[in-house]
Coordinates of C-alpha atoms in Angstrom, one line a residue:
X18 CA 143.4 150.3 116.7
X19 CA 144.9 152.5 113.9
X20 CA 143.4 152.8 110.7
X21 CA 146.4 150.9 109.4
X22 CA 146.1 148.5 111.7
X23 CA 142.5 148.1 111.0
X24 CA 143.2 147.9 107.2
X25 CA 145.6 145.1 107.3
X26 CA 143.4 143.5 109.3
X27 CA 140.2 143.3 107.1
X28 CA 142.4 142.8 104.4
X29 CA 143.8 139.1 106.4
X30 CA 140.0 138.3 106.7
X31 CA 139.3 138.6 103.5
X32 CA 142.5 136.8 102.2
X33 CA 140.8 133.9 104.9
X34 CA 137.9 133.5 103.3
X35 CA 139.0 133.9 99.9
X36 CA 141.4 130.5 100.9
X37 CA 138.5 128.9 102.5
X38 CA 136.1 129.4 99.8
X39 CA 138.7 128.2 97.0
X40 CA 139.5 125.1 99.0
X41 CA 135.8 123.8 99.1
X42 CA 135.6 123.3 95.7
X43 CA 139.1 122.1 95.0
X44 CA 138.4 119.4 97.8
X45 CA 135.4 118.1 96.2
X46 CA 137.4 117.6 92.9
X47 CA 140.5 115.6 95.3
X48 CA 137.0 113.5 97.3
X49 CA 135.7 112.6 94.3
X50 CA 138.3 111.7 92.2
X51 CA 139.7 109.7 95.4
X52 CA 136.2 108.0 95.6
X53 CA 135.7 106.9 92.0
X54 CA 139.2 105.1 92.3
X55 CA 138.2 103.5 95.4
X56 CA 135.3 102.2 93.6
X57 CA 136.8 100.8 90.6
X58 CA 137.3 96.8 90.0
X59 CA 141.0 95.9 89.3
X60 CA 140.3 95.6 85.8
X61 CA 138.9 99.1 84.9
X62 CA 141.3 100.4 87.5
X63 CA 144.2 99.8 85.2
X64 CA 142.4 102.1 82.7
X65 CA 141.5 105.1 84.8
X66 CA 144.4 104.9 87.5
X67 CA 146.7 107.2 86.2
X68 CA 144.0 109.6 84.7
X69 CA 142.4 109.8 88.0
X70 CA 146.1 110.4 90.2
X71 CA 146.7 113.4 87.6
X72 CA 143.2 115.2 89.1
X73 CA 144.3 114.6 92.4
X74 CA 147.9 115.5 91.9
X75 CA 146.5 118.8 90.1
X76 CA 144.2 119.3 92.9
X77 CA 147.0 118.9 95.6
X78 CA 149.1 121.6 93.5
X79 CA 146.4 123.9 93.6
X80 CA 146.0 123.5 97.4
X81 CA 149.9 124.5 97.5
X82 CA 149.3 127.6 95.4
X83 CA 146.7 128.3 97.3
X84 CA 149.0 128.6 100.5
X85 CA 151.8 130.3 97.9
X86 CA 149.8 132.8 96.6
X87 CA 147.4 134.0 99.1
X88 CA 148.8 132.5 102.3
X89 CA 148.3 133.7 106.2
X90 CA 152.1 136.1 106.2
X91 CA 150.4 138.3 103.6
X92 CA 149.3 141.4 104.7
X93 CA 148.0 143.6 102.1
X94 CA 146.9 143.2 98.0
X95 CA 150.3 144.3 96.7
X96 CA 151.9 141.6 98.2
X97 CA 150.5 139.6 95.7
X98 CA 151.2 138.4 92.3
X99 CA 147.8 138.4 90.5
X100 CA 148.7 137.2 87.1
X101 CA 150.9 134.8 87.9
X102 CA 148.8 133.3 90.6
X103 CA 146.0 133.2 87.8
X104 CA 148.3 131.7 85.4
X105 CA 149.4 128.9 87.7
X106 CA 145.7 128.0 89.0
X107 CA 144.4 128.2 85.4
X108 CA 146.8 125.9 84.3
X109 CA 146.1 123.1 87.0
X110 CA 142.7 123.5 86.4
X111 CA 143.0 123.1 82.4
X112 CA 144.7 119.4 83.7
X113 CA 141.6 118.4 85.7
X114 CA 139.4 119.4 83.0
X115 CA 141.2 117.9 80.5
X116 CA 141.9 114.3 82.6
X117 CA 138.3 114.4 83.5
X118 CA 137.1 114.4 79.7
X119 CA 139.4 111.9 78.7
X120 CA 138.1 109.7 81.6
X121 CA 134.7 110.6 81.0
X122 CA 135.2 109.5 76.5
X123 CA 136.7 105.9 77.4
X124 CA 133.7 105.1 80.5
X125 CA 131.2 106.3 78.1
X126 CA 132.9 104.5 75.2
X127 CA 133.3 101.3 77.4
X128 CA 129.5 101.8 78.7
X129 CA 130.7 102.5 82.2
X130 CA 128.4 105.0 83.5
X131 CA 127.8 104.3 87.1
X132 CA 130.9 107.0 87.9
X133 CA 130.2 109.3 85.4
X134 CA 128.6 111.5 88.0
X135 CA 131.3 111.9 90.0
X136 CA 133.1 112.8 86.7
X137 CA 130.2 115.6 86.6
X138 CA 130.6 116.5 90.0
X139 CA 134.9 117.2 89.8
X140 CA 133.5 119.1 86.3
X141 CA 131.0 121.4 88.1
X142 CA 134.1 121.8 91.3
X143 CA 136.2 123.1 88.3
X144 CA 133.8 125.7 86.9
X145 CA 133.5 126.8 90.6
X146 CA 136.8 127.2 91.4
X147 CA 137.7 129.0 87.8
X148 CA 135.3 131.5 88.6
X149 CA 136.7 132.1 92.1
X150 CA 140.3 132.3 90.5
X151 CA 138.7 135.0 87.7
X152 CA 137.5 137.2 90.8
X153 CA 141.0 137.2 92.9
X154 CA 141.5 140.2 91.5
X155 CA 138.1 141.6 93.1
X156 CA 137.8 139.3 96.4
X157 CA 141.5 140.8 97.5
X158 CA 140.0 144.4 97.6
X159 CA 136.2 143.8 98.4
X160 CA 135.0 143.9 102.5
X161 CA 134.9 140.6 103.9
X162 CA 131.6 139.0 104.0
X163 CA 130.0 135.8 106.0
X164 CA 128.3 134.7 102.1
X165 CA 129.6 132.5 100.3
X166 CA 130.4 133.2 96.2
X167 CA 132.0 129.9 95.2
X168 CA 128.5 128.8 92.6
X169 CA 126.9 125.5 94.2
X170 CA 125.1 122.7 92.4
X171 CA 124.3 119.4 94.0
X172 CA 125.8 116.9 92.1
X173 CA 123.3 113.7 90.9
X174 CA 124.0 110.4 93.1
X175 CA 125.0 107.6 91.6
X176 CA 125.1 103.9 94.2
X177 CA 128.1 102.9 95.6
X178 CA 129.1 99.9 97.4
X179 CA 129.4 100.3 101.0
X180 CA 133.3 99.4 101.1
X181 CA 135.1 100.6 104.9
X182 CA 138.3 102.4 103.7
X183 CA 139.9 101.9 107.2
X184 CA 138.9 99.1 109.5
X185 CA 138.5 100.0 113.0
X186 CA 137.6 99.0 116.3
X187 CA 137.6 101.6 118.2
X188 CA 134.5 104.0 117.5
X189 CA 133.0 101.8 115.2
X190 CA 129.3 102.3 114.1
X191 CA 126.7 104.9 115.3
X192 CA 124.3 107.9 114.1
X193 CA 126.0 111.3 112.9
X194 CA 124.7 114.2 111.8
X195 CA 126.1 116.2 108.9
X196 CA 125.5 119.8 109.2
X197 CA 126.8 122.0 105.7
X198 CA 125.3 124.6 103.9
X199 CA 127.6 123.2 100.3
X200 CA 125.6 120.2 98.8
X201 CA 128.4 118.8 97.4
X202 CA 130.6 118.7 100.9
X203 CA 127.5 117.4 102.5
X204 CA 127.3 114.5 100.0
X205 CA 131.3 113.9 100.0
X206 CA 131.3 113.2 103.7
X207 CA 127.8 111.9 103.9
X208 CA 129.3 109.1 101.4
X209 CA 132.8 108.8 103.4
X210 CA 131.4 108.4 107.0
X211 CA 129.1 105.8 105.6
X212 CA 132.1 103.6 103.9
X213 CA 133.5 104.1 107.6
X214 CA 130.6 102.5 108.7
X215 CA 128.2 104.7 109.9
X216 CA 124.6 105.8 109.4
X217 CA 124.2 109.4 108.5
X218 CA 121.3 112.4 108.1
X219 CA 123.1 115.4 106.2
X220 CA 121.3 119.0 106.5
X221 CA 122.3 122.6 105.3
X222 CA 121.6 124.3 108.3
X223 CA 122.2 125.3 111.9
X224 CA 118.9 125.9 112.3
X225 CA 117.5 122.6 110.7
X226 CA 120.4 120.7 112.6
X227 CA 119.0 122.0 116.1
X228 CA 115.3 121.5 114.9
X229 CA 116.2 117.8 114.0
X230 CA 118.2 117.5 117.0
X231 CA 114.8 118.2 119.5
X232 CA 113.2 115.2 117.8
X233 CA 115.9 112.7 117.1
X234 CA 118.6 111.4 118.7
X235 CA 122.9 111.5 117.7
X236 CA 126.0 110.0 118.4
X237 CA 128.0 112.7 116.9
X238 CA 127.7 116.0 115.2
X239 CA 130.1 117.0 112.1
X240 CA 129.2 120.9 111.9
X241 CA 130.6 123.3 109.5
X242 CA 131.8 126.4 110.6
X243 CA 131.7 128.7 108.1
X244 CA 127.3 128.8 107.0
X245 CA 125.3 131.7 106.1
X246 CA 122.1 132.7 108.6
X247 CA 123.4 130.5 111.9
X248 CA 126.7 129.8 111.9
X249 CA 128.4 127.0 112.8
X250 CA 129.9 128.1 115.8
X251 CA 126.3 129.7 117.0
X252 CA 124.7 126.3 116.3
X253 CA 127.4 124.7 119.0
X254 CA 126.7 127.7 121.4
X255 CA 123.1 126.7 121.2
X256 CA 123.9 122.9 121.6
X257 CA 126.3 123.9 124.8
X258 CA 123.7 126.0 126.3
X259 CA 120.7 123.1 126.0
X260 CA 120.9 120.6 129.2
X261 CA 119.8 118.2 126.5
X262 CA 122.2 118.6 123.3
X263 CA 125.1 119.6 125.6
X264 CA 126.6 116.3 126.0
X265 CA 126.6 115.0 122.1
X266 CA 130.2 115.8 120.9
X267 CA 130.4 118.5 118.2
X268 CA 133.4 117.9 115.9
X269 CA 133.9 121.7 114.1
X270 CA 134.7 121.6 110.1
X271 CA 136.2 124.2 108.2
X272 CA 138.0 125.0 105.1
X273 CA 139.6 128.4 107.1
X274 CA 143.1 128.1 108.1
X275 CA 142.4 130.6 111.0
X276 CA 143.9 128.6 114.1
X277 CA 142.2 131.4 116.5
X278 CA 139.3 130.1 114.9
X279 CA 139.8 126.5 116.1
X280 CA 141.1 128.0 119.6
X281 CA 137.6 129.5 119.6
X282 CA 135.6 126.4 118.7
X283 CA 137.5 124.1 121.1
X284 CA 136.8 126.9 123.8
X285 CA 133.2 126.9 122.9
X286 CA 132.8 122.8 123.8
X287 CA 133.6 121.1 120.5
X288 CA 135.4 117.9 120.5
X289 CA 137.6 118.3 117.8
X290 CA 138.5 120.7 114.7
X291 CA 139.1 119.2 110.9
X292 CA 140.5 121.2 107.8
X293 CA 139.0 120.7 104.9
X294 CA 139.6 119.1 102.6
X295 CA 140.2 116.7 105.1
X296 CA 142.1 113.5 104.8
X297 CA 139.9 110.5 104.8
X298 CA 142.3 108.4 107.3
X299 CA 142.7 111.3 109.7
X300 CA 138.6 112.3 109.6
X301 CA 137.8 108.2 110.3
X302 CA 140.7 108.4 113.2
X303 CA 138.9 111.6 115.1
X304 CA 135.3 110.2 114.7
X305 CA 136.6 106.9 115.9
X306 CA 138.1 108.8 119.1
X307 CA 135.4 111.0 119.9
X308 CA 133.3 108.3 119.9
X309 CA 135.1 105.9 122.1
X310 CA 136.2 108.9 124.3
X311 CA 131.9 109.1 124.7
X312 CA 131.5 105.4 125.3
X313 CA 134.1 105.1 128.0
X314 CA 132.3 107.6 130.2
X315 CA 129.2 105.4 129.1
X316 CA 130.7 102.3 131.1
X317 CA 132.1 104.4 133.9
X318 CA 128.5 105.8 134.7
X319 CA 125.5 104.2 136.8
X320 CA 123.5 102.2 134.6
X321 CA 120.5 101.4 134.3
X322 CA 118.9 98.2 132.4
X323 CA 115.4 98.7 131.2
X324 CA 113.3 96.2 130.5
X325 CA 110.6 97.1 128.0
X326 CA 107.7 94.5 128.0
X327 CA 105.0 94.9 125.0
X328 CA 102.8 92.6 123.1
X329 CA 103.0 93.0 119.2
X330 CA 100.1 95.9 118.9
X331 CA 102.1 98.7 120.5
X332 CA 105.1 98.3 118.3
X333 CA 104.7 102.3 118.2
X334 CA 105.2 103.0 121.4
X335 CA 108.2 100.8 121.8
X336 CA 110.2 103.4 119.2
X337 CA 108.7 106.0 122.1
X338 CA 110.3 104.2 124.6
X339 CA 114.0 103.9 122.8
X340 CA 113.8 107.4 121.8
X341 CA 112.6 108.8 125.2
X342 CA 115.6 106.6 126.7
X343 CA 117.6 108.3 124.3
X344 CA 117.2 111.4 125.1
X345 CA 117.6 110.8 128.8
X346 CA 121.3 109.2 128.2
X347 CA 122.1 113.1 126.2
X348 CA 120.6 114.6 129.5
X349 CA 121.9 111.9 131.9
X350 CA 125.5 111.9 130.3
X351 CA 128.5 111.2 132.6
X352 CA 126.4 110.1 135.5
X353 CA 123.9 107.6 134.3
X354 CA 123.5 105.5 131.3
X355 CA 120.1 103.7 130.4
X356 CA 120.5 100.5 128.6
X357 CA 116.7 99.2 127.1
X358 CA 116.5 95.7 126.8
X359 CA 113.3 94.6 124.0
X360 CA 113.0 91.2 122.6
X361 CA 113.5 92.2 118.9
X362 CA 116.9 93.3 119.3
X363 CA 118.2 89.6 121.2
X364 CA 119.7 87.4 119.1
X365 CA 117.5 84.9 119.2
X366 CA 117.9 81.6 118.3
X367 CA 115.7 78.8 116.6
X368 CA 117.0 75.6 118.9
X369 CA 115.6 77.6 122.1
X370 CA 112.1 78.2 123.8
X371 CA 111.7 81.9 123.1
X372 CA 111.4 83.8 126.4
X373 CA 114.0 82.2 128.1
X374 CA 116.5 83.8 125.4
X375 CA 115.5 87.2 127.0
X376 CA 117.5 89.0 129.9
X377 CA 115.3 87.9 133.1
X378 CA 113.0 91.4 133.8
X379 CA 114.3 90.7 138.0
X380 CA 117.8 91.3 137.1
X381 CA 117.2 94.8 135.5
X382 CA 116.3 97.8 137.4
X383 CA 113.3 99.3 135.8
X384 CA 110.6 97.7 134.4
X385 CA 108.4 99.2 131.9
X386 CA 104.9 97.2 130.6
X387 CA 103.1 98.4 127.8
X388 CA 99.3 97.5 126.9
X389 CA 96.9 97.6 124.9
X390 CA 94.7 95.2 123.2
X391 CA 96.6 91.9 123.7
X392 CA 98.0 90.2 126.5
X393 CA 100.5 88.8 124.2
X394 CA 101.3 84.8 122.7
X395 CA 100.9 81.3 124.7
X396 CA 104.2 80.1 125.7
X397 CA 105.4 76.6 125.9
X398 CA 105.0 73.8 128.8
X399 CA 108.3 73.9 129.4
X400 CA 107.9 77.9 131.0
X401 CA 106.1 77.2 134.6
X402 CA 105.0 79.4 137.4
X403 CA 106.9 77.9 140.3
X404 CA 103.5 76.1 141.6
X405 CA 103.3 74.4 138.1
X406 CA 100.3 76.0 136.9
X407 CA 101.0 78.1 133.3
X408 CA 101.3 81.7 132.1
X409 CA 98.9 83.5 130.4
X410 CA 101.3 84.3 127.9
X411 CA 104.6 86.3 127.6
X412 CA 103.4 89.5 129.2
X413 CA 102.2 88.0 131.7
X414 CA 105.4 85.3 132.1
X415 CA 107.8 89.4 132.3
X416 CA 104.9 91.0 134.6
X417 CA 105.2 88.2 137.3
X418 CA 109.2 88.0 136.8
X419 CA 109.6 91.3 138.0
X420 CA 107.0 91.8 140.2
X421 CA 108.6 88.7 142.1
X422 CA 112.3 90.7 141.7
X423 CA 110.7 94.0 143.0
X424 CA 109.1 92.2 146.2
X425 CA 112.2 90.5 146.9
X426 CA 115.0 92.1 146.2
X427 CA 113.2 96.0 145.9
X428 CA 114.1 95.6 142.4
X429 CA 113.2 96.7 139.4
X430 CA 110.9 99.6 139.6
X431 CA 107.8 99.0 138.0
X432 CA 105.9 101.1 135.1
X433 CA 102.8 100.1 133.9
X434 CA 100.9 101.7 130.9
X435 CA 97.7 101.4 129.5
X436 CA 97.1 102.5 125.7
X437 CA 93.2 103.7 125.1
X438 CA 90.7 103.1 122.8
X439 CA 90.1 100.0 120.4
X440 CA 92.1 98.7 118.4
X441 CA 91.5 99.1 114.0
X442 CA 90.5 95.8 112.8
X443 CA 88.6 94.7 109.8
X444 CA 85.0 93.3 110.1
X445 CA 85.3 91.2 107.2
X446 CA 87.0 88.5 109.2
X447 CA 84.4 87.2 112.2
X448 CA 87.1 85.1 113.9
X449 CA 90.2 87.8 114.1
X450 CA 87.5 90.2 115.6
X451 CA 86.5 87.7 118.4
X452 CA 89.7 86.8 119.4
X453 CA 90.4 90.4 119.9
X454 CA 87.9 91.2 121.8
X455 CA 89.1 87.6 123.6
X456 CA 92.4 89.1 124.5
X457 CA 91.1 92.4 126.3
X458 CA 88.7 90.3 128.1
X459 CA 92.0 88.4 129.5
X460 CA 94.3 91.1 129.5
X461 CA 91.2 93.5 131.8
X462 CA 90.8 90.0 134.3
X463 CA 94.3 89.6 134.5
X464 CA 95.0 93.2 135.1
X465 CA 92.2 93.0 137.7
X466 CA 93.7 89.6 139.6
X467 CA 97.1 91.6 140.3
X468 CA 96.0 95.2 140.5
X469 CA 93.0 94.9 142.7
X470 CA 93.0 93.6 146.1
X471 CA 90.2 91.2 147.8
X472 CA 88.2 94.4 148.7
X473 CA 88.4 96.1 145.6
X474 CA 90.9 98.2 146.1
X475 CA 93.9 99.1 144.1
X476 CA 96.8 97.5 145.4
X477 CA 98.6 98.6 142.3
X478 CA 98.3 100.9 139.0
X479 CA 98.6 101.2 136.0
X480 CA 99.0 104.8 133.7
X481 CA 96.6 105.5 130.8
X482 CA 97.5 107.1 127.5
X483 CA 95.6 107.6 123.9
X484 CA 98.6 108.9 122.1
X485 CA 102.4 108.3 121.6
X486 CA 102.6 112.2 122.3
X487 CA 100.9 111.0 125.8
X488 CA 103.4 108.1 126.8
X489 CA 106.8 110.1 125.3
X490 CA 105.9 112.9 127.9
X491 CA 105.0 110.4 130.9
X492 CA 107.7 108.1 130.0
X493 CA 110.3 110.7 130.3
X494 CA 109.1 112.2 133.4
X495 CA 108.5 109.0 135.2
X496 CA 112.3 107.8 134.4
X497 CA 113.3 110.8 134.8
X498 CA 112.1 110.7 138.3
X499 CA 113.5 106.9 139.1
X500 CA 117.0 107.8 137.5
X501 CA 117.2 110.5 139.9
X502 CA 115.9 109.3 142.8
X503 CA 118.4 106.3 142.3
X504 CA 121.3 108.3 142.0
X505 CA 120.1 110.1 144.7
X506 CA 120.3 107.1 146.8
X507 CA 124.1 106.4 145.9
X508 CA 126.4 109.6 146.1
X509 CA 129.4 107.5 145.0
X510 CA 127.4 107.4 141.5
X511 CA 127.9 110.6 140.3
X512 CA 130.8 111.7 138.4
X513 CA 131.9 114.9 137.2
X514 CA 130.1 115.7 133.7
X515 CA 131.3 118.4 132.8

């Protein structure tokens, strides 16, 4: 490469970043001033309207100079026109400064504050942006650098009604994971994918987004590309190379214009690329695709329903269970998908006995019983064994109905665990403690009648834990194993996951 060459070259990535790093704060001034009118009531939207259309007209001129001024065709600092590009930013930001205050005197004068700090917010994008515009002079000459000089300051949050701005069907709901160094971009889409309806966890780095992505479990990943220490692209190299993360789409954000950039991040395994600022309608359209792009290879995949049996004192462990079943789906991805099946999340209804609401445990194909200290609730008359005598309760009632599927039909698989130690209870109250130590007494005989044979051997078992820690790792490998060893079984199950 010739120093020439080489010149013009350093000088196109600087001119990159110095577009990307205007653009972030000139799309926080267009998402916020877009929000606040989304949020008014007719009444006060008459009043602000216009004021608020002038910020995001200024802000969409500025995006337009922006591409004018320092766009991809120029090739070196002579090319262009400082003062004039000055003049002509200035001058759009002297209109959103201006608007904003004018906004900002009638809400305060009409005791409106509950947008005022988003008025702050566009305010504090302003003085970021003028102070990148000040430097053009010095960021067209400078080496390119990875930091970021736009000055950051997380805006206060004020409550917002949760109001969809596009109804959907496709896609619709599910846990993403917001991954940007700039707290006011984290809060502007944290805000947007939840009026899209989603739930969202925002954090400002690659390397918290992968430490949070070990422990808890996400639909989709909305990563920015341009961070200091682990970049964005790194984080998705690291997500790629995990047999775990690798399957959670990664859709790449970036306020660069560098298409070889995108090329690069598609190459890498993400989904999908956004600009920033990105438009609301489009963002809510890729989510909504990458999602139901993921849900279809769901439903074309072996599944597997779980049935997850526990009285009311291991509530704990049944968040073990969900999460250690999600983590399997991430690893599982494209060939098998675990569906758990627990009694809190049925609909259930008040006209109907209880347990026969619940998905029979002898139509699922794994069972999983946790214990502990109870062996659960009486259940009505109407619930008989078939010889007409009654069940011990509703643990007992899904122990039976499964064990009965798995002798007949081989089906489901059975895991039994066995929580350790006594239960906390207060000594204050004679009667709860007795009929705690009542229910082990009944849950250790009943365990006995179907685990032990006539000669006092096991004809069945049971694993023992203390800790969650204890049952997340068992759990895991014991599915693990079953999952496999049923896929293993039926050839025609696997599909490509790649």
């Amino acid at each position: 490469m010739t120093e020439e060459v080489a010149h013009v070259s350093d000088f196109k990535a600087q001119l990159s970043k110095l577009r990307h790093d205007l653009r972030t704060p000139v799309g926080h001034i267009i998402g916020y001033a877009e929000m606040i009118e989304e949020d008014l009531p007719p009444d006060l939207l008459k009043t602000f309207s216009g004021d608020l259309q002038a910020i995001q007209n200024a802000g969409q001129k500025m995006l337009a100079l922006i591409e004018d001024f320092l766009g991809a065709s120029t090739v070196s600092p002579e090319e262009v026109n400082v003062g004039d590009a000055q003049f002509q930013f200035r001058m759009q930001l002297n209109h959103i400064k201006g608007y904003s205050e004018m906004i900002f005197e009638e809400a305060t004068d009409l005791d409106e504050a509950e947008f005022i700090s988003d008025l702050e917010n566009i305010a504090e994008a302003g003085r970021a942006a003028l102070s990148l515009v000040d430097a053009i002079p010095q960021r067209l000459l400078e080496k390119n650098t990875n930091k970021k000089t736009a000055p950051k300051k997380q805006g206060k949050r004020s409550p917002r009604q949760d109001i969809s701005i596009v109804n959907s069907q496709i896609g619709q709901g599910g846990e993403l994971l917001l991954v940007d160094d700039d707290p006011s971009n984290r809060e502007l889409l944290r805000r947007r994918v939840k009026r899209m309806g989603y739930s969202a966890r925002a954090v400002s780095s690659g390397e918290e987004a992968l430490a949070l992505l070990e422990t808890d479990r996400f639909d989709l990943v909305l990563l920015d590309y341009m961070m200091p220490g682990l970049t964005g692209l790194e984080t998705l190299q690291r997500m790629k190379a995990s047999s775990r993360l690798r399957t959670i789409p990664v859709i790449m954000l970036s306020a660069s214009d560098d298409i070889e950039m995108m090329v690069d991040c598609i190459l890498q395994g993400a989904e999908d690329y956004i600009f920033k600022p990105f438009n609301p309608i489009l963002l809510q359209a890729r989510i909504s695709a990458c999602l139901e792009k993921v849900r279809l290879r769901q439903n074309i995949s072996k599944q597997f329903r779980i049935f997850i049996s526990s009285p009311g004192d291991v509530i704990p462990e049944r968040r073990v269970a969900k999460t250690v079943i999600g983590r399997l789906n991430e690893e599982f991805f494209g060939r098998a998908y675990l569906i758990p099946i627990l009694w809190e999340e049925e609909p259930m209804l008040a006209s109907e006995t209880f347990q026969a609401q619940i998905h029979p445990p002898h139509e699922t194909e794994i069972y999983v019983g946790i214990l502990w200290s109870r062996i659960g609730s009486p259940l009505p008359d109407t619930i008989l064994r078939p010889n007409g005598t009654r069940y011990e309760s509703g643990t007992a009632f899904e122990f039976e109905d499964a064990l009965s599927g798995f002798k007949q039909q081989g089906s489901p698989e059975m895991l039994l665990y066995r929580k350790q130690g006594a239960p906390t209870l207060s000594l204050e109250d004679r009667d709860v403690v007795l009929d705690r130590l009542d229910q082990i007494d009944k849950l250790t005989r009943y365990l006995d009648r179907w685990l032990i044979g006539d000669d006092g051997s096991y004809i069945g078992a049971f694993h023992m834990f203390e800790t969650e820690e204890q049952l997340d790792t068992m759990l895991e490998m014991h599915l693990r194993k079953l999952v496999e060893a049923r896929l293993a079984q039926d050839p025609s199950a696997e599909t490509d996951a790649a």
